[in-house]
Amino acid sequence: MDAREYWQDAGFIKLEGVTKRFPVGDGSFTALNSVSVGLARGEFVSVMGRSGSGKSTLLNMLAAIDRPTEGAVIVDGRTVHLMNEEQAAAWRGTTVGMVFQFFQLLPTLTILENVMLPMEFARRFRGTRAKRAGELLARMGIDRHAGKLPSALSGGEQQRAAIARALANDPPLILADEPTGNLDTHTANAVLGLFRELSREGRTVVMVTHEKNAVEGIHRTITLSDGVVVS
Ligand SMILES: Nc1ncnc2c1ncn2[C@@H]1O[C@H](COP(=O)(O)OP(=O)(O)OP(=O)(O)O)[C@@H](O)[C@H]1O
Ligand SMILES: [Mg+2]
């Protein structure tokens, strides 16, 4: 790495004084309070904190699903907090892969079609979409389920399909909100191993988790309490 690459790497993601308030009744509720955090490429970070501490709100800021009331979110030099819905959707489609606790696969599409969908939205990999989707499913070890509907798969298999879908457009950033919350320990460990691999490839992985035990391969844990980073 030369000096310039290093600088870019160290500042891949920057949250600067991010505050998020939601209107509640006559007043407002502060879900995030002056959060400043920097993340490097390839970092595997867990986000912890009790229910309501602001974990999902933080991911929504990183994914530009929602915008901060104050502060800046900068990803790879892009000022994400200033994007309108349309810009954010286009940016998110190629930059962010998201994985959720309840998988959120589309129930009427096959597993292969679910993985191809983000490539269609982003107009990427035209002509090789099916091939690429098949390869991602093979990597996740579930290519034999490509033609099935999500309901025919186990929870762990559905989560693997969701990870394949998150990787569809080869994003540098993976955001996962309690991805193992609905899986048994053995399956959860396998899924965590996949995230570890993705970070080794140079993707930044931010994972909300309630895991009490230290997760192998995690570089850093961000702990939130009432919207404030406490460690
Ligand atoms: N759209 C909204 N309007 C009002 N309040 C909200 C909104 N979204 C979140 N909040 C509040 O902000 C706080 C943080 O919510 P958030 O979903 O980020 O918590 P969390 O740490 O992800 O919790 P959990 O572990 O239960 O998922 C909560 O008190 C929640 O009620
Ligand atoms: Mg949450």
PDB file of C-alpha atoms and ligand atoms in Angstrom:
ATOM      1  CA  MET A   1       0.000   0.000   0.000  1.00  0.00           C
ATOM      2  CA  ASP A   2       1.352   3.453  -0.763  1.00  0.00           C
ATOM      3  CA  ALA A   3       0.595   6.403   1.502  1.00  0.00           C
ATOM      4  CA  ARG A   4      -2.420   7.506  -0.497  1.00  0.00           C
ATOM      5  CA  GLU A   5      -4.047   4.082  -0.449  1.00  0.00           C
ATOM      6  CA  TYR A   6      -3.430   3.863   3.268  1.00  0.00           C
ATOM      7  CA  TRP A   7      -5.136   7.179   3.861  1.00  0.00           C
ATOM      8  CA  GLN A   8      -8.137   6.084   1.845  1.00  0.00           C
ATOM      9  CA  ASP A   9      -8.237   2.786   3.668  1.00  0.00           C
ATOM     10  CA  ALA A  10      -8.147   4.321   7.152  1.00  0.00           C
ATOM     11  CA  GLY A  11     -11.062   6.550   6.259  1.00  0.00           C
ATOM     12  CA  PHE A  12     -13.219   4.156   4.282  1.00  0.00           C
ATOM     13  CA  ILE A  13     -16.221   4.997   6.481  1.00  0.00           C
ATOM     14  CA  LYS A  14     -16.509   8.042   8.694  1.00  0.00           C
ATOM     15  CA  LEU A  15     -19.396   8.962  10.941  1.00  0.00           C
ATOM     16  CA  GLU A  16     -18.867  12.448  12.268  1.00  0.00           C
ATOM     17  CA  GLY A  17     -21.058  13.698  15.094  1.00  0.00           C
ATOM     18  CA  VAL A  18     -24.056  11.695  13.905  1.00  0.00           C
ATOM     19  CA  THR A  19     -27.193  12.516  15.848  1.00  0.00           C
ATOM     20  CA  LYS A  20     -30.593  11.071  14.980  1.00  0.00           C
ATOM     21  CA  ARG A  21     -33.774  12.377  16.549  1.00  0.00           C
ATOM     22  CA  PHE A  22     -37.212  10.986  15.874  1.00  0.00           C
ATOM     23  CA  PRO A  23     -40.289  13.135  16.384  1.00  0.00           C
ATOM     24  CA  VAL A  24     -42.336  11.799  19.286  1.00  0.00           C
ATOM     25  CA  GLY A  25     -45.495  13.626  20.334  1.00  0.00           C
ATOM     26  CA  ASP A  26     -44.630  17.288  20.804  1.00  0.00           C
ATOM     27  CA  GLY A  27     -40.919  16.609  21.267  1.00  0.00           C
ATOM     28  CA  SER A  28     -38.276  14.264  19.947  1.00  0.00           C
ATOM     29  CA  PHE A  29     -36.423  11.137  20.947  1.00  0.00           C
ATOM     30  CA  THR A  30     -32.649  11.000  20.470  1.00  0.00           C
ATOM     31  CA  ALA A  31     -31.815   7.538  19.113  1.00  0.00           C
ATOM     32  CA  LEU A  32     -28.178   8.408  18.290  1.00  0.00           C
ATOM     33  CA  ASN A  33     -26.256  11.140  20.081  1.00  0.00           C
ATOM     34  CA  SER A  34     -23.056  12.553  18.487  1.00  0.00           C
ATOM     35  CA  VAL A  35     -21.685   9.261  17.232  1.00  0.00           C
ATOM     36  CA  SER A  36     -18.228   9.567  15.664  1.00  0.00           C
ATOM     37  CA  VAL A  37     -16.633   6.389  14.356  1.00  0.00           C
ATOM     38  CA  GLY A  38     -14.177   5.507  11.603  1.00  0.00           C
ATOM     39  CA  LEU A  39     -14.009   2.126   9.882  1.00  0.00           C
ATOM     40  CA  ALA A  40     -11.321   0.724   7.632  1.00  0.00           C
ATOM     41  CA  ARG A  41     -11.724  -1.481   4.610  1.00  0.00           C
ATOM     42  CA  GLY A  42     -11.793  -5.110   5.623  1.00  0.00           C
ATOM     43  CA  GLU A  43     -12.723  -4.369   9.204  1.00  0.00           C
ATOM     44  CA  PHE A  44     -15.106  -6.813  10.900  1.00  0.00           C
ATOM     45  CA  VAL A  45     -16.980  -4.837  13.531  1.00  0.00           C
ATOM     46  CA  SER A  46     -19.731  -5.895  15.872  1.00  0.00           C
ATOM     47  CA  VAL A  47     -22.302  -3.483  17.284  1.00  0.00           C
ATOM     48  CA  MET A  48     -23.700  -4.331  20.695  1.00  0.00           C
ATOM     49  CA  GLY A  49     -26.024  -2.733  23.211  1.00  0.00           C
ATOM     50  CA  ARG A  50     -29.359  -3.478  24.782  1.00  0.00           C
ATOM     51  CA  SER A  51     -32.657  -3.241  22.943  1.00  0.00           C
ATOM     52  CA  GLY A  52     -33.410   0.345  21.954  1.00  0.00           C
ATOM     53  CA  SER A  53     -29.790   1.527  22.245  1.00  0.00           C
ATOM     54  CA  GLY A  54     -29.681   2.609  18.594  1.00  0.00           C
ATOM     55  CA  LYS A  55     -28.001  -0.324  16.820  1.00  0.00           C
ATOM     56  CA  SER A  56     -30.419  -0.611  13.902  1.00  0.00           C
ATOM     57  CA  THR A  57     -30.618   3.174  13.637  1.00  0.00           C
ATOM     58  CA  LEU A  58     -26.828   3.219  13.234  1.00  0.00           C
ATOM     59  CA  LEU A  59     -26.989   0.650  10.412  1.00  0.00           C
ATOM     60  CA  ASN A  60     -29.730   2.686   8.745  1.00  0.00           C
ATOM     61  CA  MET A  61     -27.403   5.707   8.765  1.00  0.00           C
ATOM     62  CA  LEU A  62     -24.596   3.651   7.175  1.00  0.00           C
ATOM     63  CA  ALA A  63     -26.935   2.292   4.495  1.00  0.00           C
ATOM     64  CA  ALA A  64     -28.545   5.683   3.798  1.00  0.00           C
ATOM     65  CA  ILE A  65     -31.917   4.113   4.538  1.00  0.00           C
ATOM     66  CA  ASP A  66     -32.388   7.049   6.885  1.00  0.00           C
ATOM     67  CA  ARG A  67     -30.481  10.344   7.259  1.00  0.00           C
ATOM     68  CA  PRO A  68     -28.951  11.883  10.375  1.00  0.00           C
ATOM     69  CA  THR A  69     -30.564  14.932  11.962  1.00  0.00           C
ATOM     70  CA  GLU A  70     -27.044  16.291  12.450  1.00  0.00           C
ATOM     71  CA  GLY A  71     -23.604  15.127  11.415  1.00  0.00           C
ATOM     72  CA  ALA A  72     -22.016  13.457   8.426  1.00  0.00           C
ATOM     73  CA  VAL A  73     -21.798   9.923   7.029  1.00  0.00           C
ATOM     74  CA  ILE A  74     -18.971   9.543   4.529  1.00  0.00           C
ATOM     75  CA  VAL A  75     -18.353   6.249   2.753  1.00  0.00           C
ATOM     76  CA  ASP A  76     -15.409   6.015   0.387  1.00  0.00           C
ATOM     77  CA  GLY A  77     -15.421   9.777  -0.025  1.00  0.00           C
ATOM     78  CA  ARG A  78     -19.162   9.985  -0.787  1.00  0.00           C
ATOM     79  CA  THR A  79     -21.295  12.235   1.411  1.00  0.00           C
ATOM     80  CA  VAL A  80     -24.033   9.718   2.022  1.00  0.00           C
ATOM     81  CA  HIS A  81     -25.984  11.952   4.436  1.00  0.00           C
ATOM     82  CA  LEU A  82     -26.606  14.476   1.665  1.00  0.00           C
ATOM     83  CA  MET A  83     -28.093  12.012  -0.826  1.00  0.00           C
ATOM     84  CA  ASN A  84     -31.770  12.130  -1.749  1.00  0.00           C
ATOM     85  CA  GLU A  85     -33.785   8.894  -1.892  1.00  0.00           C
ATOM     86  CA  GLU A  86     -33.027   8.236  -5.535  1.00  0.00           C
ATOM     87  CA  GLN A  87     -29.289   8.826  -5.190  1.00  0.00           C
ATOM     88  CA  ALA A  88     -29.194   6.757  -2.009  1.00  0.00           C
ATOM     89  CA  ALA A  89     -30.982   3.822  -3.634  1.00  0.00           C
ATOM     90  CA  ALA A  90     -28.589   3.782  -6.594  1.00  0.00           C
ATOM     91  CA  TRP A  91     -25.545   4.127  -4.325  1.00  0.00           C
ATOM     92  CA  ARG A  92     -26.794   1.473  -1.897  1.00  0.00           C
ATOM     93  CA  GLY A  93     -27.426  -0.987  -4.715  1.00  0.00           C
ATOM     94  CA  THR A  94     -23.768  -1.207  -5.643  1.00  0.00           C
ATOM     95  CA  THR A  95     -22.062  -0.358  -2.336  1.00  0.00           C
ATOM     96  CA  VAL A  96     -24.017  -2.006   0.468  1.00  0.00           C
ATOM     97  CA  GLY A  97     -25.096  -5.606   0.994  1.00  0.00           C
ATOM     98  CA  MET A  98     -27.655  -6.072   3.759  1.00  0.00           C
ATOM     99  CA  VAL A  99     -28.472  -9.164   5.804  1.00  0.00           C
ATOM    100  CA  PHE A 100     -31.355  -9.300   8.285  1.00  0.00           C
ATOM    101  CA  GLN A 101     -32.463 -11.496  11.174  1.00  0.00           C
ATOM    102  CA  PHE A 102     -35.466 -12.826   9.261  1.00  0.00           C
ATOM    103  CA  PHE A 103     -33.650 -13.136   5.903  1.00  0.00           C
ATOM    104  CA  GLN A 104     -36.298 -11.134   3.983  1.00  0.00           C
ATOM    105  CA  LEU A 105     -36.100 -13.176   0.813  1.00  0.00           C
ATOM    106  CA  LEU A 106     -38.981 -12.575  -1.601  1.00  0.00           C
ATOM    107  CA  PRO A 107     -41.288 -15.577  -1.065  1.00  0.00           C
ATOM    108  CA  THR A 108     -42.570 -15.847  -4.645  1.00  0.00           C
ATOM    109  CA  LEU A 109     -39.136 -15.851  -6.292  1.00  0.00           C
ATOM    110  CA  THR A 110     -36.783 -18.817  -6.402  1.00  0.00           C
ATOM    111  CA  ILE A 111     -33.511 -18.656  -4.505  1.00  0.00           C
ATOM    112  CA  LEU A 112     -31.635 -17.998  -7.757  1.00  0.00           C
ATOM    113  CA  GLU A 113     -34.061 -15.218  -8.724  1.00  0.00           C
ATOM    114  CA  ASN A 114     -33.698 -13.635  -5.276  1.00  0.00           C
ATOM    115  CA  VAL A 115     -29.930 -13.452  -5.749  1.00  0.00           C
ATOM    116  CA  MET A 116     -30.273 -12.072  -9.292  1.00  0.00           C
ATOM    117  CA  LEU A 117     -32.690  -9.309  -8.303  1.00  0.00           C
ATOM    118  CA  PRO A 118     -30.143  -6.762  -6.960  1.00  0.00           C
ATOM    119  CA  MET A 119     -28.115  -7.160 -10.174  1.00  0.00           C
ATOM    120  CA  GLU A 120     -31.207  -6.262 -12.184  1.00  0.00           C
ATOM    121  CA  PHE A 121     -31.926  -3.187 -10.042  1.00  0.00           C
ATOM    122  CA  ALA A 122     -28.320  -2.046 -10.367  1.00  0.00           C
ATOM    123  CA  ARG A 123     -28.250  -3.009 -14.076  1.00  0.00           C
ATOM    124  CA  ARG A 124     -25.059  -4.904 -13.368  1.00  0.00           C
ATOM    125  CA  PHE A 125     -23.676  -8.143 -14.711  1.00  0.00           C
ATOM    126  CA  ARG A 126     -26.157  -8.195 -17.594  1.00  0.00           C
ATOM    127  CA  GLY A 127     -25.739 -11.449 -19.512  1.00  0.00           C
ATOM    128  CA  THR A 128     -23.932 -13.152 -16.633  1.00  0.00           C
ATOM    129  CA  ARG A 129     -26.509 -12.589 -13.888  1.00  0.00           C
ATOM    130  CA  ALA A 130     -27.736 -16.174 -13.676  1.00  0.00           C
ATOM    131  CA  LYS A 131     -24.195 -17.525 -13.867  1.00  0.00           C
ATOM    132  CA  ARG A 132     -22.964 -15.123 -11.194  1.00  0.00           C
ATOM    133  CA  ALA A 133     -25.950 -15.871  -8.939  1.00  0.00           C
ATOM    134  CA  GLY A 134     -25.274 -19.594  -9.337  1.00  0.00           C
ATOM    135  CA  GLU A 135     -21.635 -19.110  -8.406  1.00  0.00           C
ATOM    136  CA  LEU A 136     -22.565 -17.152  -5.278  1.00  0.00           C
ATOM    137  CA  LEU A 137     -24.990 -19.897  -4.249  1.00  0.00           C
ATOM    138  CA  ALA A 138     -22.265 -22.481  -4.825  1.00  0.00           C
ATOM    139  CA  ARG A 139     -19.907 -20.451  -2.671  1.00  0.00           C
ATOM    140  CA  MET A 140     -22.540 -20.464   0.090  1.00  0.00           C
ATOM    141  CA  GLY A 141     -22.940 -24.219  -0.382  1.00  0.00           C
ATOM    142  CA  ILE A 142     -26.600 -24.092  -1.400  1.00  0.00           C
ATOM    143  CA  ASP A 143     -26.511 -24.208  -5.205  1.00  0.00           C
ATOM    144  CA  ARG A 144     -28.598 -27.376  -5.154  1.00  0.00           C
ATOM    145  CA  HIS A 145     -31.481 -25.255  -3.826  1.00  0.00           C
ATOM    146  CA  ALA A 146     -31.275 -22.641  -6.606  1.00  0.00           C
ATOM    147  CA  GLY A 147     -34.643 -23.499  -8.148  1.00  0.00           C
ATOM    148  CA  LYS A 148     -36.608 -23.752  -4.888  1.00  0.00           C
ATOM    149  CA  LEU A 149     -38.736 -21.152  -3.169  1.00  0.00           C
ATOM    150  CA  PRO A 150     -37.330 -19.749   0.112  1.00  0.00           C
ATOM    151  CA  SER A 151     -40.016 -21.545   2.160  1.00  0.00           C
ATOM    152  CA  ALA A 152     -38.504 -24.891   1.114  1.00  0.00           C
ATOM    153  CA  LEU A 153     -35.180 -24.061   2.803  1.00  0.00           C
ATOM    154  CA  SER A 154     -34.074 -24.244   6.426  1.00  0.00           C
ATOM    155  CA  GLY A 155     -33.308 -21.039   8.336  1.00  0.00           C
ATOM    156  CA  GLY A 156     -29.574 -21.459   7.898  1.00  0.00           C
ATOM    157  CA  GLU A 157     -29.968 -22.119   4.179  1.00  0.00           C
ATOM    158  CA  GLN A 158     -32.197 -19.061   3.789  1.00  0.00           C
ATOM    159  CA  GLN A 159     -29.610 -16.929   5.580  1.00  0.00           C
ATOM    160  CA  ARG A 160     -26.904 -18.234   3.225  1.00  0.00           C
ATOM    161  CA  ALA A 161     -29.127 -17.280   0.297  1.00  0.00           C
ATOM    162  CA  ALA A 162     -29.574 -13.824   1.844  1.00  0.00           C
ATOM    163  CA  ILE A 163     -25.791 -13.475   2.128  1.00  0.00           C
ATOM    164  CA  ALA A 164     -25.418 -14.534  -1.527  1.00  0.00           C
ATOM    165  CA  ARG A 165     -27.983 -11.859  -2.409  1.00  0.00           C
ATOM    166  CA  ALA A 166     -26.062  -9.277  -0.329  1.00  0.00           C
ATOM    167  CA  LEU A 167     -22.952 -10.111  -2.385  1.00  0.00           C
ATOM    168  CA  ALA A 168     -24.738  -9.905  -5.743  1.00  0.00           C
ATOM    169  CA  ASN A 169     -23.249  -6.562  -6.766  1.00  0.00           C
ATOM    170  CA  ASP A 170     -19.880  -7.192  -5.103  1.00  0.00           C
ATOM    171  CA  PRO A 171     -20.318  -4.458  -2.460  1.00  0.00           C
ATOM    172  CA  PRO A 172     -17.388  -3.261  -0.314  1.00  0.00           C
ATOM    173  CA  LEU A 173     -19.684  -2.882   2.722  1.00  0.00           C
ATOM    174  CA  ILE A 174     -21.824  -5.569   4.377  1.00  0.00           C
ATOM    175  CA  LEU A 175     -24.330  -4.579   7.063  1.00  0.00           C
ATOM    176  CA  ALA A 176     -25.961  -7.333   9.075  1.00  0.00           C
ATOM    177  CA  ASP A 177     -28.648  -6.793  11.725  1.00  0.00           C
ATOM    178  CA  GLU A 178     -28.657  -9.763  14.097  1.00  0.00           C
ATOM    179  CA  PRO A 179     -27.976 -12.195  11.238  1.00  0.00           C
ATOM    180  CA  THR A 180     -27.652 -15.147  13.597  1.00  0.00           C
ATOM    181  CA  GLY A 181     -30.526 -14.174  15.896  1.00  0.00           C
ATOM    182  CA  ASN A 182     -32.807 -16.785  14.402  1.00  0.00           C
ATOM    183  CA  LEU A 183     -30.306 -19.611  13.943  1.00  0.00           C
ATOM    184  CA  ASP A 184     -29.110 -22.469  16.124  1.00  0.00           C
ATOM    185  CA  THR A 185     -25.547 -22.269  17.471  1.00  0.00           C
ATOM    186  CA  HIS A 186     -23.999 -24.555  14.867  1.00  0.00           C
ATOM    187  CA  THR A 187     -25.628 -22.760  11.925  1.00  0.00           C
ATOM    188  CA  ALA A 188     -24.862 -19.382  13.495  1.00  0.00           C
ATOM    189  CA  ASN A 189     -21.171 -20.271  13.701  1.00  0.00           C
ATOM    190  CA  ALA A 190     -21.146 -21.251  10.044  1.00  0.00           C
ATOM    191  CA  VAL A 191     -22.746 -17.915   9.103  1.00  0.00           C
ATOM    192  CA  LEU A 192     -20.224 -16.016  11.266  1.00  0.00           C
ATOM    193  CA  GLY A 193     -17.449 -17.889   9.447  1.00  0.00           C
ATOM    194  CA  LEU A 194     -18.803 -16.559   6.158  1.00  0.00           C
ATOM    195  CA  PHE A 195     -18.743 -12.963   7.425  1.00  0.00           C
ATOM    196  CA  ARG A 196     -15.182 -13.508   8.622  1.00  0.00           C
ATOM    197  CA  GLU A 197     -14.245 -14.653   5.121  1.00  0.00           C
ATOM    198  CA  LEU A 198     -15.888 -11.586   3.580  1.00  0.00           C
ATOM    199  CA  SER A 199     -13.834  -9.282   5.794  1.00  0.00           C
ATOM    200  CA  ARG A 200     -10.657 -11.155   4.839  1.00  0.00           C
ATOM    201  CA  GLU A 201     -11.530 -10.390   1.217  1.00  0.00           C
ATOM    202  CA  GLY A 202     -11.343  -6.702   2.124  1.00  0.00           C
ATOM    203  CA  ARG A 203     -15.036  -6.015   2.672  1.00  0.00           C
ATOM    204  CA  THR A 204     -16.035  -4.032   5.730  1.00  0.00           C
ATOM    205  CA  VAL A 205     -18.554  -6.010   7.767  1.00  0.00           C
ATOM    206  CA  VAL A 206     -20.690  -4.306  10.425  1.00  0.00           C
ATOM    207  CA  MET A 207     -22.776  -6.785  12.380  1.00  0.00           C
ATOM    208  CA  VAL A 208     -25.311  -6.123  15.119  1.00  0.00           C
ATOM    209  CA  THR A 209     -25.218  -9.023  17.530  1.00  0.00           C
ATOM    210  CA  HIS A 210     -26.341 -10.063  20.973  1.00  0.00           C
ATOM    211  CA  GLU A 211     -23.641 -12.749  21.146  1.00  0.00           C
ATOM    212  CA  LYS A 212     -22.271 -12.664  24.686  1.00  0.00           C
ATOM    213  CA  ASN A 213     -19.225 -14.686  23.734  1.00  0.00           C
ATOM    214  CA  ALA A 214     -16.547 -12.915  21.763  1.00  0.00           C
ATOM    215  CA  VAL A 215     -17.009 -13.738  18.108  1.00  0.00           C
ATOM    216  CA  GLU A 216     -13.859 -15.128  16.525  1.00  0.00           C
ATOM    217  CA  GLY A 217     -12.380 -12.820  13.920  1.00  0.00           C
ATOM    218  CA  ILE A 218     -14.087  -9.635  15.169  1.00  0.00           C
ATOM    219  CA  HIS A 219     -11.626  -6.740  15.068  1.00  0.00           C
ATOM    220  CA  ARG A 220     -13.607  -4.303  17.176  1.00  0.00           C
ATOM    221  CA  THR A 221     -16.857  -3.995  19.098  1.00  0.00           C
ATOM    222  CA  ILE A 222     -18.830  -0.765  19.179  1.00  0.00           C
ATOM    223  CA  THR A 223     -21.049  -0.682  22.259  1.00  0.00           C
ATOM    224  CA  LEU A 224     -24.037   1.661  22.280  1.00  0.00           C
ATOM    225  CA  SER A 225     -25.994   2.802  25.296  1.00  0.00           C
ATOM    226  CA  ASP A 226     -28.929   5.175  24.811  1.00  0.00           C
ATOM    227  CA  GLY A 227     -27.550   6.285  21.449  1.00  0.00           C
ATOM    228  CA  VAL A 228     -24.055   7.013  22.751  1.00  0.00           C
ATOM    229  CA  VAL A 229     -20.927   5.000  21.926  1.00  0.00           C
ATOM    230  CA  VAL A 230     -19.654   3.884  25.332  1.00  0.00           C
ATOM    231  CA  SER A 231     -16.769   1.721  24.092  1.00  0.00           C
TER     232      SER A 231
HETATM  233  N1  LIG B   1     -39.058   5.789  13.335  1.00  0.00           N
HETATM  234  C1  LIG B   1     -38.936   5.943  14.669  1.00  0.00           C
HETATM  235  N2  LIG B   1     -39.709   6.813  15.353  1.00  0.00           N
HETATM  236  C2  LIG B   1     -39.566   6.997  16.683  1.00  0.00           C
HETATM  237  N3  LIG B   1     -38.665   6.330  17.425  1.00  0.00           N
HETATM  238  C3  LIG B   1     -37.861   5.450  16.793  1.00  0.00           C
HETATM  239  C4  LIG B   1     -37.950   5.208  15.402  1.00  0.00           C
HETATM  240  N4  LIG B   1     -37.018   4.270  15.069  1.00  0.00           N
HETATM  241  C5  LIG B   1     -36.392   3.944  16.210  1.00  0.00           C
HETATM  242  N5  LIG B   1     -36.894   4.657  17.246  1.00  0.00           N
HETATM  243  C6  LIG B   1     -36.441   4.570  18.647  1.00  0.00           C
HETATM  244  O1  LIG B   1     -35.044   4.734  18.687  1.00  0.00           O
HETATM  245  C7  LIG B   1     -34.460   3.856  19.633  1.00  0.00           C
HETATM  246  C8  LIG B   1     -33.394   3.028  18.978  1.00  0.00           C
HETATM  247  O2  LIG B   1     -34.019   2.116  18.075  1.00  0.00           O
HETATM  248  P1  LIG B   1     -33.193   0.979  17.346  1.00  0.00           P
HETATM  249  O3  LIG B   1     -34.141   0.262  16.472  1.00  0.00           O
HETATM  250  O4  LIG B   1     -31.997   1.590  16.696  1.00  0.00           O
HETATM  251  O5  LIG B   1     -32.722   0.084  18.561  1.00  0.00           O
HETATM  252  P2  LIG B   1     -31.903  -1.285  18.552  1.00  0.00           P
HETATM  253  O6  LIG B   1     -30.673  -1.044  19.361  1.00  0.00           O
HETATM  254  O7  LIG B   1     -31.726  -1.759  17.160  1.00  0.00           O
HETATM  255  O8  LIG B   1     -32.865  -2.255  19.389  1.00  0.00           O
HETATM  256  P3  LIG B   1     -33.185  -3.838  19.176  1.00  0.00           P
HETATM  257  O9  LIG B   1     -32.042  -4.570  19.800  1.00  0.00           O
HETATM  258  O10 LIG B   1     -34.463  -4.030  19.918  1.00  0.00           O
HETATM  259  O11 LIG B   1     -33.330  -4.105  17.713  1.00  0.00           O
HETATM  260  C9  LIG B   1     -35.606   3.034  20.236  1.00  0.00           C
HETATM  261  O12 LIG B   1     -35.987   3.593  21.467  1.00  0.00           O
HETATM  262  C10 LIG B   1     -36.717   3.182  19.227  1.00  0.00           C
HETATM  263  O13 LIG B   1     -37.962   3.127  19.842  1.00  0.00           O
HETATM  264 MG    MG B   2     -32.469  -3.387  16.102  1.00  0.00          MG
END
